[in-house]
Amino acid sequence: MISDRQLPVIYESLPPALGGMGDTVHAAKALARTLTGFGDIVDAVLVPQVEDESGGGLEVERYVKDDAIAFVARYLEAAQAPAPPTAIVAQPLTHLGGAAIESLLDRVAGAGIGALAVVGPSSRDQASVNPTSTVAAIARCAADPRIRTGAIAIHARNAEPARMLAKAGAGAEFFLSQIYYDADSMAATIAAYGRTCREADVKPARLFLSLVPVISPPTARLMARVINPGGRLPEPAAAIPSAAVGPGTVDYLHDLLAATLEAGSAAGVPLGVSIGHVTERNVRLSLELLSVVGQFK
């Protein structure tokens, strides 16, 4: 499974624009072909449920995306060795009641998906009373023996180590970090999480560091909205340095990862890497980054 290796790697791919099952099948087969040959590097595929502001989910100012669970199910049908056999979906659950969560878990397990990362409420949902808290949603998922459960870590929040401890206590086996381009703020969160776990005498859960190359300034502007929807997070955690944009983006992320892995080793926190592309123009760079990350395994 995803945490067996010393430095497991996840490849993150967005589902296609909503256009029917034909688009889903085509995109899933294309992803399987793309990752063939990366089976010695990539341990799992991650697909987040992405919707617009009217539909909940991860806050990305883009058109509504196709269903992540259906997309992953088609990927698993198309994937052949050495493509990654394990799949993860990231789903917003806090706007759902208990019965709806159980139904979603049945869909995830029925699709052969091995893990689910619970996404917390969006800024819109935070203003309302949610049927299920993030910790309670994690506990519901963790109680299902068919699925491994993870959660999201927002490294820019001062209270995040305590939040991570509570989520792990509810059953989160791993964390997916917010996309980041600043090693210092991530290292600070890792150190604080390690310290919090030592004080509580618990073993830290694995944290997957989310890295996305940035091909151009327009992509950087999109990424800024993905990282910091509504301008809620402080600088520099939400900033994308100019050195991270363009031809040098893979080299920048290599150095960023090397520095952050040192921080994880010093703090005693097990780490992994999650590599995404966000835009189709970034796919080639994300695969180049995969090859670079393979040098760390």
mmCIF file of C-alpha atoms in Angstrom:
data_model
loop_
_atom_site.group_PDB
_atom_site.id
_atom_site.type_symbol
_atom_site.label_atom_id
_atom_site.label_comp_id
_atom_site.label_asym_id
_atom_site.label_seq_id
_atom_site.Cartn_x
_atom_site.Cartn_y
_atom_site.Cartn_z
ATOM 1 C CA MET A 1 0.000 0.000 0.000
ATOM 2 C CA ILE A 2 1.020 3.656 -0.154
ATOM 3 C CA SER A 3 3.081 3.795 3.050
ATOM 4 C CA ASP A 4 5.194 0.668 2.597
ATOM 5 C CA ARG A 5 8.192 2.356 0.974
ATOM 6 C CA GLN A 6 10.571 4.731 2.699
ATOM 7 C CA LEU A 7 9.475 7.560 0.386
ATOM 8 C CA PRO A 8 6.198 6.608 -1.319
ATOM 9 C CA VAL A 9 5.120 8.720 -4.282
ATOM 10 C CA ILE A 10 1.598 9.632 -5.404
ATOM 11 C CA TYR A 11 0.690 11.021 -8.821
ATOM 12 C CA GLU A 12 -2.272 13.394 -8.724
ATOM 13 C CA SER A 13 -4.518 13.834 -11.749
ATOM 14 C CA LEU A 14 -7.711 15.822 -12.162
ATOM 15 C CA PRO A 15 -10.811 14.170 -13.618
ATOM 16 C CA PRO A 16 -11.892 15.469 -17.036
ATOM 17 C CA ALA A 17 -14.352 18.287 -17.601
ATOM 18 C CA LEU A 18 -17.916 17.085 -17.194
ATOM 19 C CA GLY A 19 -18.822 15.634 -20.575
ATOM 20 C CA GLY A 20 -20.238 12.166 -20.081
ATOM 21 C CA MET A 21 -18.833 8.697 -19.464
ATOM 22 C CA GLY A 22 -17.108 8.647 -22.847
ATOM 23 C CA ASP A 23 -14.808 11.471 -21.777
ATOM 24 C CA THR A 24 -14.187 9.742 -18.456
ATOM 25 C CA VAL A 25 -13.168 6.453 -20.078
ATOM 26 C CA HIS A 26 -10.922 8.191 -22.620
ATOM 27 C CA ALA A 27 -9.186 10.302 -19.962
ATOM 28 C CA ALA A 28 -8.757 7.328 -17.625
ATOM 29 C CA LYS A 29 -7.158 5.224 -20.360
ATOM 30 C CA ALA A 30 -4.879 8.135 -21.270
ATOM 31 C CA LEU A 31 -3.738 8.431 -17.648
ATOM 32 C CA ALA A 32 -3.048 4.688 -17.481
ATOM 33 C CA ARG A 33 -0.948 4.896 -20.649
ATOM 34 C CA THR A 34 0.891 7.953 -19.344
ATOM 35 C CA LEU A 35 1.910 6.228 -16.122
ATOM 36 C CA THR A 36 2.942 2.948 -17.721
ATOM 37 C CA GLY A 37 6.642 2.655 -17.034
ATOM 38 C CA PHE A 38 6.476 4.693 -13.822
ATOM 39 C CA GLY A 39 5.430 1.736 -11.670
ATOM 40 C CA ASP A 40 8.848 1.610 -10.011
ATOM 41 C CA ILE A 41 8.429 5.230 -8.880
ATOM 42 C CA VAL A 42 4.711 5.864 -8.404
ATOM 43 C CA ASP A 43 2.923 3.957 -5.642
ATOM 44 C CA ALA A 44 -0.595 5.323 -6.083
ATOM 45 C CA VAL A 45 -2.781 7.606 -8.169
ATOM 46 C CA LEU A 46 -4.746 10.371 -6.435
ATOM 47 C CA VAL A 47 -7.828 12.012 -7.942
ATOM 48 C CA PRO A 48 -9.533 14.854 -6.052
ATOM 49 C CA GLN A 49 -13.195 15.704 -6.452
ATOM 50 C CA VAL A 50 -13.086 19.229 -7.886
ATOM 51 C CA GLU A 51 -16.186 21.324 -8.392
ATOM 52 C CA ASP A 52 -17.049 24.984 -8.738
ATOM 53 C CA GLU A 53 -18.049 27.257 -5.848
ATOM 54 C CA SER A 54 -21.714 26.296 -6.224
ATOM 55 C CA GLY A 55 -21.114 22.610 -5.671
ATOM 56 C CA GLY A 56 -18.685 22.316 -2.784
ATOM 57 C CA GLY A 57 -15.486 20.332 -2.998
ATOM 58 C CA LEU A 58 -12.012 21.706 -3.441
ATOM 59 C CA GLU A 59 -12.180 25.419 -4.178
ATOM 60 C CA VAL A 60 -10.852 25.837 -7.690
ATOM 61 C CA GLU A 61 -12.191 28.575 -9.955
ATOM 62 C CA ARG A 62 -12.715 26.235 -12.881
ATOM 63 C CA TYR A 63 -15.593 24.472 -14.554
ATOM 64 C CA VAL A 64 -17.249 21.543 -12.818
ATOM 65 C CA LYS A 65 -15.215 18.351 -13.067
ATOM 66 C CA ASP A 66 -16.403 14.841 -13.721
ATOM 67 C CA ASP A 67 -16.974 12.408 -10.904
ATOM 68 C CA ALA A 68 -13.643 11.433 -9.332
ATOM 69 C CA ILE A 69 -14.785 7.991 -8.189
ATOM 70 C CA ALA A 70 -15.995 7.034 -11.675
ATOM 71 C CA PHE A 71 -12.758 8.342 -13.184
ATOM 72 C CA VAL A 72 -10.593 6.302 -10.812
ATOM 73 C CA ALA A 73 -12.687 3.185 -11.380
ATOM 74 C CA ARG A 74 -12.088 3.474 -15.128
ATOM 75 C CA TYR A 75 -8.382 4.088 -14.545
ATOM 76 C CA LEU A 76 -8.099 0.905 -12.476
ATOM 77 C CA GLU A 77 -9.813 -1.051 -15.247
ATOM 78 C CA ALA A 78 -7.372 0.321 -17.828
ATOM 79 C CA ALA A 79 -4.152 0.213 -15.797
ATOM 80 C CA GLN A 80 -1.715 -2.588 -16.493
ATOM 81 C CA ALA A 81 1.582 -3.331 -14.799
ATOM 82 C CA PRO A 82 3.782 -1.499 -14.188
ATOM 83 C CA ALA A 83 1.198 1.303 -13.867
ATOM 84 C CA PRO A 84 0.321 2.103 -10.208
ATOM 85 C CA PRO A 85 -2.327 -0.355 -8.957
ATOM 86 C CA THR A 86 -3.424 1.661 -5.924
ATOM 87 C CA ALA A 87 -5.837 4.586 -6.126
ATOM 88 C CA ILE A 88 -6.914 7.321 -3.729
ATOM 89 C CA VAL A 89 -9.774 9.804 -4.008
ATOM 90 C CA ALA A 90 -10.018 13.091 -2.109
ATOM 91 C CA GLN A 91 -13.622 13.906 -1.265
ATOM 92 C CA PRO A 92 -15.404 16.702 0.643
ATOM 93 C CA LEU A 93 -17.594 14.997 3.240
ATOM 94 C CA THR A 94 -18.441 17.571 5.903
ATOM 95 C CA HIS A 95 -21.546 18.745 4.012
ATOM 96 C CA LEU A 96 -22.941 15.193 4.062
ATOM 97 C CA GLY A 97 -24.990 13.391 6.668
ATOM 98 C CA GLY A 98 -24.165 9.921 7.969
ATOM 99 C CA ALA A 99 -26.246 7.968 5.443
ATOM 100 C CA ALA A 100 -24.744 9.897 2.522
ATOM 101 C CA ILE A 101 -21.229 9.200 3.780
ATOM 102 C CA GLU A 102 -21.990 5.488 4.070
ATOM 103 C CA SER A 103 -23.323 5.484 0.509
ATOM 104 C CA LEU A 104 -20.177 7.229 -0.732
ATOM 105 C CA LEU A 105 -17.967 4.701 1.066
ATOM 106 C CA ASP A 106 -19.859 1.886 -0.641
ATOM 107 C CA ARG A 107 -19.148 3.520 -4.008
ATOM 108 C CA VAL A 108 -15.452 3.953 -3.201
ATOM 109 C CA ALA A 109 -15.015 0.362 -2.036
ATOM 110 C CA GLY A 110 -17.095 -1.000 -4.899
ATOM 111 C CA ALA A 111 -14.844 0.782 -7.396
ATOM 112 C CA GLY A 112 -11.769 -0.953 -5.988
ATOM 113 C CA ILE A 113 -10.336 2.287 -4.606
ATOM 114 C CA GLY A 114 -8.016 1.606 -1.693
ATOM 115 C CA ALA A 115 -7.974 4.921 0.168
ATOM 116 C CA LEU A 116 -9.960 8.101 0.673
ATOM 117 C CA ALA A 117 -8.638 11.472 1.838
ATOM 118 C CA VAL A 118 -11.273 13.460 3.702
ATOM 119 C CA VAL A 119 -11.424 17.100 2.609
ATOM 120 C CA GLY A 120 -12.606 19.666 5.149
ATOM 121 C CA PRO A 121 -15.267 22.322 4.553
ATOM 122 C CA SER A 122 -14.801 25.076 1.986
ATOM 123 C CA SER A 123 -14.866 28.719 3.081
ATOM 124 C CA ARG A 124 -18.526 28.823 2.041
ATOM 125 C CA ASP A 125 -19.393 25.761 4.130
ATOM 126 C CA GLN A 126 -17.518 27.080 7.161
ATOM 127 C CA ALA A 127 -20.126 29.824 7.518
ATOM 128 C CA SER A 128 -22.897 27.254 7.906
ATOM 129 C CA VAL A 129 -23.596 24.420 10.301
ATOM 130 C CA ASN A 130 -22.277 21.218 8.750
ATOM 131 C CA PRO A 131 -23.960 17.871 9.454
ATOM 132 C CA THR A 132 -20.578 16.220 10.030
ATOM 133 C CA SER A 133 -17.322 17.685 11.358
ATOM 134 C CA THR A 134 -14.057 16.832 9.635
ATOM 135 C CA VAL A 135 -12.878 14.690 12.551
ATOM 136 C CA ALA A 136 -16.230 12.886 12.723
ATOM 137 C CA ALA A 137 -16.143 12.261 8.962
ATOM 138 C CA ILE A 138 -12.645 10.804 9.280
ATOM 139 C CA ALA A 139 -13.816 8.531 12.088
ATOM 140 C CA ARG A 140 -16.739 7.284 9.981
ATOM 141 C CA CYS A 141 -14.420 6.458 7.087
ATOM 142 C CA ALA A 142 -11.756 4.881 9.303
ATOM 143 C CA ALA A 143 -14.362 2.534 10.766
ATOM 144 C CA ASP A 144 -14.816 0.972 7.318
ATOM 145 C CA PRO A 145 -12.241 -1.854 7.017
ATOM 146 C CA ARG A 146 -12.437 -1.774 3.217
ATOM 147 C CA ILE A 147 -10.814 1.648 2.874
ATOM 148 C CA ARG A 148 -7.757 3.365 4.296
ATOM 149 C CA THR A 149 -8.442 6.905 5.429
ATOM 150 C CA GLY A 150 -6.386 10.064 5.121
ATOM 151 C CA ALA A 151 -6.867 13.789 5.578
ATOM 152 C CA ILE A 152 -5.574 17.169 4.429
ATOM 153 C CA ALA A 153 -2.876 19.248 6.164
ATOM 154 C CA ILE A 154 -2.770 23.033 5.645
ATOM 155 C CA HIS A 155 0.789 23.940 6.573
ATOM 156 C CA ALA A 156 0.141 27.690 6.837
ATOM 157 C CA ARG A 157 -2.196 27.370 9.847
ATOM 158 C CA ASN A 158 -0.569 27.833 13.238
ATOM 159 C CA ALA A 159 -2.835 25.258 14.875
ATOM 160 C CA GLU A 160 -2.350 22.641 12.157
ATOM 161 C CA PRO A 161 -0.146 20.226 14.187
ATOM 162 C CA ALA A 162 -2.890 19.940 16.811
ATOM 163 C CA ARG A 163 -5.499 19.485 14.075
ATOM 164 C CA MET A 164 -3.379 16.745 12.521
ATOM 165 C CA LEU A 165 -3.073 15.012 15.883
ATOM 166 C CA ALA A 166 -6.864 15.061 16.305
ATOM 167 C CA LYS A 167 -7.434 13.783 12.765
ATOM 168 C CA ALA A 168 -4.904 10.980 13.243
ATOM 169 C CA GLY A 169 -6.564 10.115 16.532
ATOM 170 C CA ALA A 170 -9.848 9.736 14.639
ATOM 171 C CA GLY A 171 -8.222 7.301 12.228
ATOM 172 C CA ALA A 172 -6.365 9.277 9.543
ATOM 173 C CA GLU A 173 -3.414 7.108 8.468
ATOM 174 C CA PHE A 174 -1.809 9.714 6.214
ATOM 175 C CA PHE A 175 -1.992 13.390 5.292
ATOM 176 C CA LEU A 176 -1.880 15.173 1.955
ATOM 177 C CA SER A 177 -0.253 18.568 2.296
ATOM 178 C CA GLN A 178 -1.438 21.775 0.760
ATOM 179 C CA ILE A 179 0.537 22.562 -2.409
ATOM 180 C CA TYR A 180 3.593 24.493 -1.271
ATOM 181 C CA TYR A 181 6.548 26.407 -2.674
ATOM 182 C CA ASP A 182 8.155 27.582 0.567
ATOM 183 C CA ALA A 183 10.389 25.127 2.422
ATOM 184 C CA ASP A 184 10.592 27.155 5.637
ATOM 185 C CA SER A 185 6.859 27.195 6.399
ATOM 186 C CA MET A 186 6.508 23.508 5.566
ATOM 187 C CA ALA A 187 9.546 22.639 7.683
ATOM 188 C CA ALA A 188 8.045 24.595 10.577
ATOM 189 C CA THR A 189 4.817 22.595 10.358
ATOM 190 C CA ILE A 190 6.716 19.307 10.148
ATOM 191 C CA ALA A 191 8.839 20.193 13.182
ATOM 192 C CA ALA A 192 5.786 21.295 15.173
ATOM 193 C CA TYR A 193 3.850 18.156 14.213
ATOM 194 C CA GLY A 194 6.762 15.943 15.228
ATOM 195 C CA ARG A 195 7.059 17.768 18.543
ATOM 196 C CA THR A 196 3.293 17.548 19.159
ATOM 197 C CA CYS A 197 3.363 13.795 18.523
ATOM 198 C CA ARG A 198 6.321 13.278 20.859
ATOM 199 C CA GLU A 199 4.565 15.192 23.619
ATOM 200 C CA ALA A 200 1.442 13.075 23.101
ATOM 201 C CA ASP A 201 3.555 9.898 22.853
ATOM 202 C CA VAL A 202 2.040 8.883 19.508
ATOM 203 C CA LYS A 203 3.634 7.901 16.209
ATOM 204 C CA PRO A 204 3.326 10.577 13.495
ATOM 205 C CA ALA A 205 1.218 9.725 10.468
ATOM 206 C CA ARG A 206 2.876 9.996 7.081
ATOM 207 C CA LEU A 207 2.687 13.410 5.406
ATOM 208 C CA PHE A 208 2.689 13.558 1.606
ATOM 209 C CA LEU A 209 4.322 16.745 0.319
ATOM 210 C CA SER A 210 2.356 18.158 -2.598
ATOM 211 C CA LEU A 211 4.491 19.498 -5.469
ATOM 212 C CA VAL A 212 3.171 20.968 -8.714
ATOM 213 C CA PRO A 213 5.442 22.431 -11.423
ATOM 214 C CA VAL A 214 4.474 25.842 -12.811
ATOM 215 C CA ILE A 215 4.975 26.174 -16.544
ATOM 216 C CA SER A 216 4.067 29.857 -17.003
ATOM 217 C CA PRO A 217 2.813 33.038 -15.244
ATOM 218 C CA PRO A 218 -0.838 32.265 -16.163
ATOM 219 C CA THR A 219 -0.445 28.864 -14.512
ATOM 220 C CA ALA A 220 1.097 30.586 -11.489
ATOM 221 C CA ARG A 221 -1.976 32.819 -11.203
ATOM 222 C CA LEU A 222 -4.244 29.770 -11.315
ATOM 223 C CA MET A 223 -2.090 27.994 -8.743
ATOM 224 C CA ALA A 224 -2.290 31.001 -6.434
ATOM 225 C CA ARG A 225 -6.082 30.641 -6.407
ATOM 226 C CA VAL A 226 -5.821 26.886 -5.815
ATOM 227 C CA ILE A 227 -3.396 27.311 -2.917
ATOM 228 C CA ASN A 228 -5.081 30.303 -1.330
ATOM 229 C CA PRO A 229 -8.796 30.488 -2.212
ATOM 230 C CA GLY A 230 -10.241 33.771 -1.071
ATOM 231 C CA GLY A 231 -6.880 35.041 0.150
ATOM 232 C CA ARG A 232 -7.228 33.271 3.509
ATOM 233 C CA LEU A 233 -3.622 32.215 4.046
ATOM 234 C CA PRO A 234 -0.684 34.451 4.980
ATOM 235 C CA GLU A 235 2.429 35.077 2.920
ATOM 236 C CA PRO A 236 4.871 33.513 2.201
ATOM 237 C CA ALA A 237 2.990 30.230 2.515
ATOM 238 C CA ALA A 238 0.647 31.098 -0.351
ATOM 239 C CA ALA A 239 3.253 32.772 -2.579
ATOM 240 C CA ILE A 240 4.815 31.260 -5.687
ATOM 241 C CA PRO A 241 8.368 32.613 -6.135
ATOM 242 C CA SER A 242 9.378 33.693 -9.628
ATOM 243 C CA ALA A 243 12.176 31.091 -9.515
ATOM 244 C CA ALA A 244 9.505 28.373 -9.328
ATOM 245 C CA VAL A 245 7.878 29.453 -12.598
ATOM 246 C CA GLY A 246 9.000 28.491 -16.088
ATOM 247 C CA PRO A 247 11.950 26.427 -17.334
ATOM 248 C CA GLY A 248 13.560 26.147 -13.899
ATOM 249 C CA THR A 249 10.472 24.889 -12.081
ATOM 250 C CA VAL A 250 11.588 21.238 -11.827
ATOM 251 C CA ASP A 251 15.025 22.214 -10.487
ATOM 252 C CA TYR A 252 13.355 24.535 -7.978
ATOM 253 C CA LEU A 253 11.045 21.773 -6.743
ATOM 254 C CA HIS A 254 13.964 19.330 -6.531
ATOM 255 C CA ASP A 255 15.794 21.678 -4.165
ATOM 256 C CA LEU A 256 12.586 22.410 -2.254
ATOM 257 C CA LEU A 257 11.957 18.705 -1.734
ATOM 258 C CA ALA A 258 15.534 18.012 -0.654
ATOM 259 C CA ALA A 259 15.329 20.715 2.024
ATOM 260 C CA THR A 260 11.939 19.517 3.241
ATOM 261 C CA LEU A 261 13.017 15.876 3.429
ATOM 262 C CA GLU A 262 15.856 16.946 5.717
ATOM 263 C CA ALA A 263 13.304 18.674 7.947
ATOM 264 C CA GLY A 264 11.194 15.522 8.067
ATOM 265 C CA SER A 265 14.186 13.392 9.006
ATOM 266 C CA ALA A 266 15.162 15.790 11.781
ATOM 267 C CA ALA A 267 11.615 15.840 13.158
ATOM 268 C CA GLY A 268 11.072 12.086 12.916
ATOM 269 C CA VAL A 269 8.026 12.533 10.674
ATOM 270 C CA PRO A 270 7.644 10.003 7.815
ATOM 271 C CA LEU A 271 7.144 11.763 4.489
ATOM 272 C CA GLY A 272 5.960 10.972 1.003
ATOM 273 C CA VAL A 273 5.586 12.992 -2.179
ATOM 274 C CA SER A 274 2.464 13.839 -4.178
ATOM 275 C CA ILE A 275 3.085 15.243 -7.662
ATOM 276 C CA GLY A 276 0.329 16.937 -9.627
ATOM 277 C CA HIS A 277 -0.120 18.917 -12.807
ATOM 278 C CA VAL A 278 -3.373 20.967 -12.350
ATOM 279 C CA THR A 279 -3.326 22.059 -16.023
ATOM 280 C CA GLU A 280 -2.816 19.885 -19.089
ATOM 281 C CA ARG A 281 0.189 21.996 -20.123
ATOM 282 C CA ASN A 282 1.894 20.890 -16.924
ATOM 283 C CA VAL A 283 1.646 17.142 -17.566
ATOM 284 C CA ARG A 284 5.045 16.852 -19.255
ATOM 285 C CA LEU A 285 6.725 18.761 -16.425
ATOM 286 C CA SER A 286 4.975 16.651 -13.795
ATOM 287 C CA LEU A 287 6.347 13.493 -15.414
ATOM 288 C CA GLU A 288 9.804 15.059 -15.536
ATOM 289 C CA LEU A 289 9.447 15.818 -11.837
ATOM 290 C CA LEU A 290 8.463 12.181 -11.216
ATOM 291 C CA SER A 291 11.748 11.055 -12.710
ATOM 292 C CA VAL A 292 13.639 13.512 -10.505
ATOM 293 C CA VAL A 293 11.783 12.404 -7.376
ATOM 294 C CA GLY A 294 12.664 8.816 -8.219
ATOM 295 C CA GLN A 295 16.263 9.707 -7.359
ATOM 296 C CA PHE A 296 15.219 10.235 -3.725
ATOM 297 C CA LYS A 297 13.565 6.820 -3.299
#
